[in-house]
Amino acid sequence: MTKNLDIPVLKGLFEHKNKSEISFHMPGHKGKYIDEYKVLQENLLSFDVTELDDTDDLYNPKGFLKEALQKLSKERKSMQSIFLTNGSTVGILSSIMALTNINDKILIEEGCHKSVYNAIELNNLNPIILSTKYDENKIPLPTSEDRLLNTLKENPDMRAVVLSRPNYYGLCANIENLSRYCLENNIYLIIDEAHGSHLSYNKNLPKSAMELGASVSINSFHKTLPAFTQTSVLNLSKNLSLYDRKRVLAMVEKLQSSSPSYLMMASIDIARAYIEKNGEDKLKILEKNIEEFSKKIDSLDYISIFKDFKGYEYDFTRPILIYENPKELELYLQKNKIYIEMIGENSLVLVSSLMDERKDFDRLYLSLKNFKKTGEKLKTNYNQENLKTISVENGVLVPLSLSEGYTLQENIIPYPPGNIYLKKGDIIKKENIEYLENLISKGIHIYKDFYKDINFIYCKNN
């Protein structure tokens, strides 16, 4: 079917579909249909409409969208929620930019999503950045609540705090005391809860940010629920004044498409109804399947399962495999038509959802059981031989290996998870070069927002 297809995107998608049979990555629907999607599929083009008298308007809802948003806010335990069709990125940008002013102080974690840094740059904010601590397997740990509270007490003029919870590895910061402190001191607590749309539906999962008193939370429905990629929701709590809620919603309208997709909004509504009806039962089954899978992994050589959560709450739907050469294992799994979400320095992140079944975990375990260590060196495009610094407009392109002491003019972001490692204005140190070269050698993709070739770094001219 694809041989004579002159549509590269469709051709590429067909080719991937033929290679991938088991998904332990986003989106949460895992390519599996539920009844509501069959209805959507049958009416795909006729449901792709615009704002008309009888199709309502997301930014001034009075009909079925108003009803859908009311159901959403009830399910999310928020005062008000809104559909996001530009992903959680637009929710993070909107909440930070609406609730802060130029030169305001904002407390963030070093490893936060790049959209947080973009909001800081766009609003000209003054960030207080807390460095990230890692465990022995290079897994990033949440910032402790004591450290967050102490930093706020040292900075009584702080306007907002932004945290990622859960982080990409399923670890959750403790925020109950933090949210109480923020409320008492008129500080906005904004939680990037992109990975936590399913929280609250199992007693062994952490509570959601809305339940714990955050001002704002943002959920990527597409990450863990049966929803299209790019579908998210923004939740505003009762702790926000009506004026603040209106400011945030007005900013969403400014930054998000003026023609939000009705197919995406229908997908969000389907996912909301699905988890409301099936979430508890499905998560019980998923929890049992992951427990059994984890026990089997304990019997394997080379590979183990991440269990030392350092006292933090943990999202059990995100099993983490520990292996010294994760790219080798990832490529092996791909040959077995199993695709995972991402690799870390010594880890492989599996994203499971309500749609995963026991047979998926059985197939994964069987492949891991048959894995044989090769020790083969990974081939990369990184080559620093005979490279020289090149002058370009407003700066220089410096070979990574020679960039010590230069000032960055672009952000450097291992992706996924999309957290900035080095940002514009940072001076490159020897340990930064060694760390990036180590990531590259392990097959971890390095995204740069100006000059894409990892062999060169865009810097100021020294």
CSV table of C-alpha atoms in Angstrom, one decimal:
chain,number,residue,atom,x,y,z
A,1,MET,CA,0.0,0.0,0.0
A,2,THR,CA,2.9,2.4,0.8
A,3,LYS,CA,5.1,1.6,-2.2
A,4,ASN,CA,3.6,4.2,-4.5
A,5,LEU,CA,2.5,6.6,-1.8
A,6,ASP,CA,3.8,10.1,-2.5
A,7,ILE,CA,2.8,11.3,1.1
A,8,PRO,CA,5.9,11.0,3.2
A,9,VAL,CA,4.2,11.3,6.6
A,10,LEU,CA,1.7,8.6,5.9
A,11,LYS,CA,4.4,6.4,4.4
A,12,GLY,CA,6.6,6.9,7.5
A,13,LEU,CA,3.6,6.1,9.8
A,14,PHE,CA,2.8,2.9,7.9
A,15,GLU,CA,6.4,1.8,8.1
A,16,HIS,CA,6.5,2.4,11.9
A,17,LYS,CA,3.2,0.6,12.4
A,18,ASN,CA,4.6,-2.5,10.6
A,19,LYS,CA,7.7,-2.4,12.9
A,20,SER,CA,5.9,-1.8,16.3
A,21,GLU,CA,3.6,-4.3,17.9
A,22,ILE,CA,4.0,-3.5,21.6
A,23,SER,CA,4.0,0.1,22.9
A,24,PHE,CA,5.5,1.1,26.3
A,25,HIS,CA,5.5,4.7,25.3
A,26,MET,CA,3.1,7.6,24.8
A,27,PRO,CA,0.3,8.2,23.8
A,28,GLY,CA,-1.8,6.4,26.4
A,29,HIS,CA,-4.3,4.9,24.0
A,30,LYS,CA,-1.5,2.5,22.8
A,31,GLY,CA,-3.1,2.3,19.3
A,32,LYS,CA,-6.0,0.3,20.8
A,33,TYR,CA,-9.6,1.3,20.0
A,34,ILE,CA,-12.3,1.8,22.6
A,35,ASP,CA,-15.9,2.0,21.4
A,36,GLU,CA,-16.0,5.8,21.5
A,37,TYR,CA,-13.1,6.0,19.1
A,38,LYS,CA,-14.8,3.8,16.6
A,39,VAL,CA,-17.7,6.3,16.6
A,40,LEU,CA,-15.1,9.1,16.1
A,41,GLN,CA,-13.3,7.2,13.3
A,42,GLU,CA,-16.6,6.6,11.4
A,43,ASN,CA,-17.4,10.4,11.6
A,44,LEU,CA,-13.8,11.7,11.4
A,45,LEU,CA,-14.3,14.4,8.7
A,46,SER,CA,-17.9,15.3,9.5
A,47,PHE,CA,-16.8,15.9,13.2
A,48,ASP,CA,-13.9,18.1,12.1
A,49,VAL,CA,-15.9,21.4,12.4
A,50,THR,CA,-15.4,25.0,13.3
A,51,GLU,CA,-17.2,27.4,15.6
A,52,LEU,CA,-20.8,27.7,14.4
A,53,ASP,CA,-24.0,28.7,16.0
A,54,ASP,CA,-24.7,25.1,17.1
A,55,THR,CA,-21.1,23.9,17.6
A,56,ASP,CA,-20.3,26.2,20.5
A,57,ASP,CA,-17.0,28.1,21.2
A,58,LEU,CA,-14.2,26.9,23.6
A,59,TYR,CA,-13.4,30.5,24.6
A,60,ASN,CA,-17.1,31.4,25.2
A,61,PRO,CA,-18.8,28.1,25.9
A,62,LYS,CA,-22.6,28.1,26.2
A,63,GLY,CA,-23.7,24.7,24.9
A,64,PHE,CA,-22.1,21.2,24.8
A,65,LEU,CA,-18.6,22.5,25.4
A,66,LYS,CA,-19.8,24.3,28.5
A,67,GLU,CA,-21.3,21.0,29.7
A,68,ALA,CA,-18.1,19.1,28.8
A,69,LEU,CA,-15.9,21.6,30.7
A,70,GLN,CA,-18.2,21.3,33.8
A,71,LYS,CA,-17.8,17.5,33.7
A,72,LEU,CA,-14.0,17.9,33.3
A,73,SER,CA,-13.6,20.3,36.3
A,74,LYS,CA,-15.7,18.0,38.5
A,75,GLU,CA,-13.6,15.0,37.4
A,76,ARG,CA,-10.3,16.9,37.9
A,77,LYS,CA,-11.5,18.3,41.3
A,78,SER,CA,-10.8,21.8,40.1
A,79,MET,CA,-12.8,25.1,40.3
A,80,GLN,CA,-12.4,25.4,36.6
A,81,SER,CA,-10.7,23.4,33.8
A,82,ILE,CA,-10.2,24.1,30.1
A,83,PHE,CA,-9.2,21.9,27.1
A,84,LEU,CA,-5.8,22.4,25.7
A,85,THR,CA,-5.2,21.4,22.0
A,86,ASN,CA,-1.6,22.8,21.9
A,87,GLY,CA,-0.3,20.4,24.5
A,88,SER,CA,0.7,21.1,28.1
A,89,THR,CA,3.3,23.5,26.8
A,90,VAL,CA,0.6,26.1,26.2
A,91,GLY,CA,-0.9,25.5,29.7
A,92,ILE,CA,2.5,26.0,31.4
A,93,LEU,CA,3.2,29.2,29.3
A,94,SER,CA,-0.2,30.6,30.0
A,95,SER,CA,-0.2,30.0,33.8
A,96,ILE,CA,3.3,31.4,34.3
A,97,MET,CA,2.8,34.4,32.0
A,98,ALA,CA,-0.6,35.3,33.4
A,99,LEU,CA,0.3,35.1,37.1
A,100,THR,CA,3.6,36.9,37.0
A,101,ASN,CA,4.9,40.3,36.0
A,102,ILE,CA,8.3,41.5,34.6
A,103,ASN,CA,11.2,41.0,37.1
A,104,ASP,CA,9.1,38.8,39.4
A,105,LYS,CA,11.0,36.1,41.3
A,106,ILE,CA,10.0,32.5,40.4
A,107,LEU,CA,11.3,29.3,42.0
A,108,ILE,CA,11.9,26.4,39.6
A,109,GLU,CA,13.9,23.2,39.5
A,110,GLU,CA,16.9,22.9,37.2
A,111,GLY,CA,15.4,19.9,35.4
A,112,CYS,CA,12.0,21.5,34.6
A,113,HIS,CA,10.4,21.3,31.2
A,114,LYS,CA,11.8,23.7,28.6
A,115,SER,CA,8.5,25.5,28.4
A,116,VAL,CA,9.1,26.9,31.9
A,117,TYR,CA,12.4,28.5,30.8
A,118,ASN,CA,10.6,29.8,27.7
A,119,ALA,CA,7.9,31.5,29.9
A,120,ILE,CA,10.7,33.0,32.1
A,121,GLU,CA,12.4,34.4,29.0
A,122,LEU,CA,9.1,35.7,27.5
A,123,ASN,CA,8.0,37.4,30.7
A,124,ASN,CA,11.5,38.6,31.7
A,125,LEU,CA,11.3,36.9,35.1
A,126,ASN,CA,14.0,36.4,37.7
A,127,PRO,CA,14.3,32.7,38.3
A,128,ILE,CA,15.7,31.1,41.4
A,129,ILE,CA,16.9,27.7,40.1
A,130,LEU,CA,17.3,24.7,42.4
A,131,SER,CA,19.9,22.2,41.2
A,132,THR,CA,18.8,18.6,40.6
A,133,LYS,CA,20.1,15.7,42.7
A,134,TYR,CA,20.4,12.2,41.2
A,135,ASP,CA,20.5,8.7,42.7
A,136,GLU,CA,23.2,6.1,42.0
A,137,ASN,CA,21.5,5.2,38.7
A,138,LYS,CA,21.5,8.8,37.5
A,139,ILE,CA,17.7,9.0,38.0
A,140,PRO,CA,16.7,12.6,38.9
A,141,LEU,CA,15.1,13.0,42.3
A,142,PRO,CA,12.4,15.6,43.2
A,143,THR,CA,13.4,18.5,45.3
A,144,SER,CA,12.7,17.9,49.0
A,145,GLU,CA,9.9,19.9,50.6
A,146,ASP,CA,12.2,21.3,53.3
A,147,ARG,CA,14.6,22.7,50.6
A,148,LEU,CA,11.7,24.3,48.8
A,149,LEU,CA,10.2,25.8,52.0
A,150,ASN,CA,13.6,27.1,53.2
A,151,THR,CA,14.2,28.7,49.8
A,152,LEU,CA,10.8,30.5,50.0
A,153,LYS,CA,11.6,31.7,53.5
A,154,GLU,CA,14.9,33.2,52.2
A,155,ASN,CA,13.0,34.9,49.4
A,156,PRO,CA,9.8,36.4,50.9
A,157,ASP,CA,9.2,38.3,47.6
A,158,MET,CA,8.7,35.1,45.6
A,159,ARG,CA,5.8,35.3,43.2
A,160,ALA,CA,5.4,31.7,42.0
A,161,VAL,CA,6.8,28.2,42.4
A,162,VAL,CA,6.8,25.8,39.4
A,163,LEU,CA,7.4,22.0,39.9
A,164,SER,CA,7.2,18.9,37.7
A,165,ARG,CA,5.2,16.3,39.6
A,166,PRO,CA,5.4,13.4,38.8
A,167,ASN,CA,8.8,13.7,37.1
A,168,TYR,CA,9.5,11.6,34.0
A,169,TYR,CA,10.6,8.7,36.2
A,170,GLY,CA,7.3,8.7,38.2
A,171,LEU,CA,8.8,10.2,41.4
A,172,CYS,CA,6.6,12.8,43.1
A,173,ALA,CA,7.6,15.7,45.3
A,174,ASN,CA,5.9,16.1,48.6
A,175,ILE,CA,3.9,19.3,48.3
A,176,GLU,CA,1.2,19.3,51.0
A,177,ASN,CA,3.0,21.6,53.4
A,178,LEU,CA,4.4,23.6,50.5
A,179,SER,CA,0.9,24.3,49.1
A,180,ARG,CA,-0.3,25.4,52.5
A,181,TYR,CA,2.7,27.8,52.8
A,182,CYS,CA,2.2,29.2,49.3
A,183,LEU,CA,-1.5,29.8,50.0
A,184,GLU,CA,-0.7,31.6,53.3
A,185,ASN,CA,1.9,33.8,51.7
A,186,ASN,CA,0.2,34.6,48.4
A,187,ILE,CA,2.6,32.6,46.3
A,188,TYR,CA,1.2,30.8,43.2
A,189,LEU,CA,2.0,27.1,43.1
A,190,ILE,CA,1.9,25.8,39.5
A,191,ILE,CA,2.3,22.1,39.1
A,192,ASP,CA,3.4,20.6,35.7
A,193,GLU,CA,1.4,17.4,36.2
A,194,ALA,CA,1.7,16.4,32.6
A,195,HIS,CA,2.6,12.8,33.5
A,196,GLY,CA,-0.1,12.5,36.2
A,197,SER,CA,-3.5,12.5,34.5
A,198,HIS,CA,-4.3,9.2,36.0
A,199,LEU,CA,-3.5,10.0,39.6
A,200,SER,CA,-6.2,9.7,42.3
A,201,TYR,CA,-7.8,6.6,40.7
A,202,ASN,CA,-5.8,4.1,42.9
A,203,LYS,CA,-5.1,4.2,46.6
A,204,ASN,CA,-1.5,3.3,45.9
A,205,LEU,CA,-1.0,6.3,43.6
A,206,PRO,CA,0.0,9.8,44.9
A,207,LYS,CA,-2.8,12.4,45.2
A,208,SER,CA,-3.2,14.9,42.4
A,209,ALA,CA,-2.0,18.5,42.7
A,210,MET,CA,-5.6,19.8,42.8
A,211,GLU,CA,-6.3,17.5,45.8
A,212,LEU,CA,-3.2,18.8,47.5
A,213,GLY,CA,-4.1,22.5,47.1
A,214,ALA,CA,-2.0,23.7,44.2
A,215,SER,CA,-3.1,26.9,42.5
A,216,VAL,CA,-2.8,25.5,38.9
A,217,SER,CA,-2.1,22.1,37.4
A,218,ILE,CA,-1.6,21.0,33.9
A,219,ASN,CA,-2.3,17.4,32.7
A,220,SER,CA,-1.2,15.8,29.4
A,221,PHE,CA,-4.1,13.5,28.8
A,222,HIS,CA,-2.3,12.0,25.9
A,223,LYS,CA,0.6,10.7,28.0
A,224,THR,CA,-1.3,8.2,30.2
A,225,LEU,CA,-5.0,8.2,29.0
A,226,PRO,CA,-6.6,7.1,25.8
A,227,ALA,CA,-6.4,10.5,24.1
A,228,PHE,CA,-4.8,11.9,21.0
A,229,THR,CA,-1.2,13.3,21.1
A,230,GLN,CA,-1.2,17.0,22.0
A,231,THR,CA,-4.4,16.8,24.1
A,232,SER,CA,-4.1,18.3,27.6
A,233,VAL,CA,-6.1,20.2,30.2
A,234,LEU,CA,-5.4,23.2,32.5
A,235,ASN,CA,-6.9,23.1,36.0
A,236,LEU,CA,-7.5,26.2,38.2
A,237,SER,CA,-8.1,25.6,41.9
A,238,LYS,CA,-10.6,27.3,44.3
A,239,ASN,CA,-7.5,28.9,45.9
A,240,LEU,CA,-7.3,31.3,42.9
A,241,SER,CA,-9.4,34.4,42.8
A,242,LEU,CA,-11.9,34.9,40.0
A,243,TYR,CA,-9.7,37.6,38.7
A,244,ASP,CA,-6.7,35.3,38.5
A,245,ARG,CA,-8.7,32.5,36.9
A,246,LYS,CA,-9.8,35.0,34.2
A,247,ARG,CA,-6.2,36.1,33.7
A,248,VAL,CA,-5.0,32.6,33.0
A,249,LEU,CA,-7.9,31.8,30.7
A,250,ALA,CA,-7.4,35.0,28.8
A,251,MET,CA,-3.7,34.0,28.3
A,252,VAL,CA,-4.7,30.6,27.1
A,253,GLU,CA,-6.9,32.3,24.5
A,254,LYS,CA,-3.9,34.5,23.4
A,255,LEU,CA,-1.4,31.7,23.1
A,256,GLN,CA,-3.5,28.7,21.9
A,257,SER,CA,-4.9,28.3,18.5
A,258,SER,CA,-8.0,30.4,17.8
A,259,SER,CA,-9.4,27.3,16.0
A,260,PRO,CA,-9.0,24.5,18.6
A,261,SER,CA,-9.6,21.1,17.0
A,262,TYR,CA,-13.0,19.6,17.8
A,263,LEU,CA,-11.5,16.1,17.2
A,264,MET,CA,-9.0,16.8,19.9
A,265,MET,CA,-11.6,18.2,22.3
A,266,ALA,CA,-13.7,15.1,21.7
A,267,SER,CA,-10.7,13.0,22.4
A,268,ILE,CA,-10.2,14.7,25.8
A,269,ASP,CA,-13.8,14.3,26.6
A,270,ILE,CA,-13.7,10.6,25.7
A,271,ALA,CA,-10.6,10.1,27.9
A,272,ARG,CA,-12.3,11.9,30.8
A,273,ALA,CA,-15.4,9.7,30.6
A,274,TYR,CA,-13.3,6.6,30.2
A,275,ILE,CA,-11.1,7.1,33.2
A,276,GLU,CA,-14.1,8.2,35.3
A,277,LYS,CA,-15.9,5.0,34.5
A,278,ASN,CA,-13.0,2.5,34.2
A,279,GLY,CA,-10.1,4.1,36.0
A,280,GLU,CA,-10.2,2.3,39.4
A,281,ASP,CA,-10.8,-1.2,37.9
A,282,LYS,CA,-8.2,-0.8,35.1
A,283,LEU,CA,-5.6,0.6,37.4
A,284,LYS,CA,-6.1,-2.4,39.8
A,285,ILE,CA,-5.4,-4.8,37.0
A,286,LEU,CA,-2.5,-2.7,35.7
A,287,GLU,CA,-1.0,-2.6,39.2
A,288,LYS,CA,-1.2,-6.4,39.5
A,289,ASN,CA,0.3,-6.9,36.1
A,290,ILE,CA,3.3,-4.6,36.9
A,291,GLU,CA,3.8,-6.4,40.2
A,292,GLU,CA,4.1,-9.8,38.5
A,293,PHE,CA,6.3,-8.3,35.8
A,294,SER,CA,8.6,-6.8,38.4
A,295,LYS,CA,9.0,-10.1,40.3
A,296,LYS,CA,10.0,-11.8,37.1
A,297,ILE,CA,12.6,-9.2,36.3
A,298,ASP,CA,14.2,-9.9,39.7
A,299,SER,CA,15.2,-13.3,38.3
A,300,LEU,CA,17.1,-11.9,35.3
A,301,ASP,CA,20.9,-11.3,34.9
A,302,TYR,CA,22.1,-7.9,33.9
A,303,ILE,CA,18.7,-6.2,34.2
A,304,SER,CA,16.9,-5.0,37.4
A,305,ILE,CA,13.8,-3.0,38.2
A,306,PHE,CA,14.0,0.4,40.0
A,307,LYS,CA,12.7,0.1,43.5
A,308,ASP,CA,14.6,2.5,45.8
A,309,PHE,CA,12.4,5.6,45.7
A,310,LYS,CA,14.4,7.4,48.4
A,311,GLY,CA,11.2,8.1,50.5
A,312,TYR,CA,9.3,9.8,47.6
A,313,GLU,CA,5.9,8.8,46.5
A,314,TYR,CA,6.0,6.8,43.2
A,315,ASP,CA,3.7,6.3,40.3
A,316,PHE,CA,3.7,2.5,39.9
A,317,THR,CA,2.5,2.8,36.3
A,318,ARG,CA,6.0,3.8,35.2
A,319,PRO,CA,8.3,0.8,35.6
A,320,ILE,CA,12.0,1.7,35.2
A,321,LEU,CA,14.5,-0.9,34.0
A,322,ILE,CA,18.1,-0.5,35.2
A,323,TYR,CA,20.8,-1.6,32.8
A,324,GLU,CA,24.3,-0.4,32.2
A,325,ASN,CA,24.0,0.1,28.4
A,326,PRO,CA,20.4,1.1,27.9
A,327,LYS,CA,20.7,1.9,24.2
A,328,GLU,CA,21.8,-1.6,23.5
A,329,LEU,CA,18.8,-3.0,25.2
A,330,GLU,CA,16.4,-0.5,23.6
A,331,LEU,CA,17.6,-1.4,20.1
A,332,TYR,CA,17.3,-5.1,20.9
A,333,LEU,CA,13.7,-4.5,22.0
A,334,GLN,CA,12.9,-2.6,18.8
A,335,LYS,CA,14.1,-5.6,16.8
A,336,ASN,CA,11.5,-7.6,18.8
A,337,LYS,CA,8.9,-5.0,17.8
A,338,ILE,CA,8.7,-3.5,21.3
A,339,TYR,CA,9.1,0.3,21.6
A,340,ILE,CA,9.8,2.1,24.9
A,341,GLU,CA,9.4,5.7,25.9
A,342,MET,CA,13.0,6.8,26.6
A,343,ILE,CA,16.4,5.8,28.0
A,344,GLY,CA,18.5,7.5,30.7
A,345,GLU,CA,22.2,7.0,31.4
A,346,ASN,CA,21.6,3.7,33.1
A,347,SER,CA,17.8,3.2,32.7
A,348,LEU,CA,14.9,2.5,30.4
A,349,VAL,CA,11.6,4.2,31.1
A,350,LEU,CA,8.4,2.3,30.3
A,351,VAL,CA,5.2,4.2,30.1
A,352,SER,CA,2.2,2.0,30.8
A,353,SER,CA,-1.5,3.0,30.8
A,354,LEU,CA,-5.0,1.8,31.3
A,355,MET,CA,-4.8,0.2,27.9
A,356,ASP,CA,-1.9,-2.1,28.6
A,357,GLU,CA,-2.7,-5.8,29.1
A,358,ARG,CA,-1.0,-8.8,30.7
A,359,LYS,CA,0.0,-10.1,27.3
A,360,ASP,CA,2.0,-6.9,26.7
A,361,PHE,CA,4.0,-7.4,29.9
A,362,ASP,CA,4.4,-11.1,29.1
A,363,ARG,CA,5.8,-10.3,25.7
A,364,LEU,CA,8.2,-7.7,27.1
A,365,TYR,CA,9.4,-10.1,29.8
A,366,LEU,CA,10.0,-12.9,27.3
A,367,SER,CA,12.1,-10.6,25.2
A,368,LEU,CA,14.1,-9.4,28.2
A,369,LYS,CA,14.6,-13.0,29.3
A,370,ASN,CA,16.2,-13.9,25.9
A,371,PHE,CA,18.4,-10.8,25.8
A,372,LYS,CA,22.1,-11.5,25.5
A,373,LYS,CA,24.7,-8.9,26.4
A,374,THR,CA,26.9,-8.0,23.5
A,375,GLY,CA,29.0,-5.0,24.7
A,376,GLU,CA,29.0,-3.7,21.2
A,377,LYS,CA,30.0,0.0,20.9
A,378,LEU,CA,27.2,2.2,19.7
A,379,LYS,CA,27.7,4.1,16.5
A,380,THR,CA,26.9,7.8,16.6
A,381,ASN,CA,27.2,10.9,14.4
A,382,TYR,CA,29.5,12.5,16.9
A,383,ASN,CA,32.9,13.1,15.4
A,384,GLN,CA,35.3,15.9,16.5
A,385,GLU,CA,38.2,15.1,14.2
A,386,ASN,CA,39.7,18.1,12.3
A,387,LEU,CA,36.8,20.4,13.4
A,388,LYS,CA,37.4,24.1,13.8
A,389,THR,CA,35.5,27.0,15.2
A,390,ILE,CA,33.3,28.7,12.5
A,391,SER,CA,32.3,32.3,12.6
A,392,VAL,CA,28.5,32.9,12.0
A,393,GLU,CA,26.2,35.9,12.4
A,394,ASN,CA,26.2,37.1,16.1
A,395,GLY,CA,28.5,34.4,17.3
A,396,VAL,CA,30.6,31.3,16.6
A,397,LEU,CA,30.0,27.6,16.2
A,398,VAL,CA,32.5,25.8,18.5
A,399,PRO,CA,33.2,22.1,18.3
A,400,LEU,CA,31.8,20.6,21.5
A,401,SER,CA,35.1,19.2,22.6
A,402,LEU,CA,36.7,22.7,22.4
A,403,SER,CA,33.8,24.7,23.9
A,404,GLU,CA,35.1,25.0,27.5
A,405,GLY,CA,34.9,28.6,28.7
A,406,TYR,CA,32.5,29.7,26.0
A,407,THR,CA,29.2,31.4,26.7
A,408,LEU,CA,26.2,29.5,25.3
A,409,GLN,CA,23.7,31.2,22.9
A,410,GLU,CA,21.3,28.2,22.7
A,411,ASN,CA,19.7,25.8,25.2
A,412,ILE,CA,20.9,22.2,25.3
A,413,ILE,CA,18.2,19.7,26.1
A,414,PRO,CA,18.5,15.9,26.4
A,415,TYR,CA,15.2,14.8,24.8
A,416,PRO,CA,13.2,13.1,26.1
A,417,PRO,CA,12.5,14.2,28.8
A,418,GLY,CA,12.9,17.8,27.4
A,419,ASN,CA,14.5,19.2,30.5
A,420,ILE,CA,17.1,21.9,29.9
A,421,TYR,CA,20.7,20.8,30.9
A,422,LEU,CA,22.5,24.0,29.9
A,423,LYS,CA,20.7,27.3,29.0
A,424,LYS,CA,21.5,30.4,27.1
A,425,GLY,CA,24.1,32.5,29.0
A,426,ASP,CA,25.7,29.5,30.8
A,427,ILE,CA,29.5,29.2,30.6
A,428,ILE,CA,30.5,25.8,29.4
A,429,LYS,CA,32.6,23.8,31.9
A,430,LYS,CA,34.8,20.7,31.3
A,431,GLU,CA,32.4,18.5,33.2
A,432,ASN,CA,29.5,19.7,31.0
A,433,ILE,CA,31.4,18.6,27.9
A,434,GLU,CA,32.2,15.2,29.5
A,435,TYR,CA,28.6,14.7,30.5
A,436,LEU,CA,27.2,15.5,27.1
A,437,GLU,CA,29.8,13.3,25.4
A,438,ASN,CA,28.7,10.5,27.8
A,439,LEU,CA,25.1,11.0,26.9
A,440,ILE,CA,25.9,11.0,23.2
A,441,SER,CA,27.9,7.8,23.5
A,442,LYS,CA,24.9,6.1,25.2
A,443,GLY,CA,22.6,7.1,22.3
A,444,ILE,CA,20.6,9.8,24.1
A,445,HIS,CA,19.4,12.4,21.8
A,446,ILE,CA,20.6,16.0,22.4
A,447,TYR,CA,18.2,18.7,21.2
A,448,LYS,CA,19.5,22.3,20.7
A,449,ASP,CA,17.2,25.1,19.8
A,450,PHE,CA,19.4,26.9,17.4
A,451,TYR,CA,22.1,24.8,15.7
A,452,LYS,CA,21.0,21.2,15.4
A,453,ASP,CA,24.3,19.4,14.7
A,454,ILE,CA,25.6,18.1,18.0
A,455,ASN,CA,29.2,18.4,16.9
A,456,PHE,CA,29.0,22.2,17.2
A,457,ILE,CA,27.7,24.5,19.9
A,458,TYR,CA,26.4,28.0,19.2
A,459,CYS,CA,28.3,30.4,21.5
A,460,LYS,CA,29.2,34.0,21.9
A,461,ASN,CA,32.5,35.1,20.3
A,462,ASN,CA,35.1,35.1,23.0
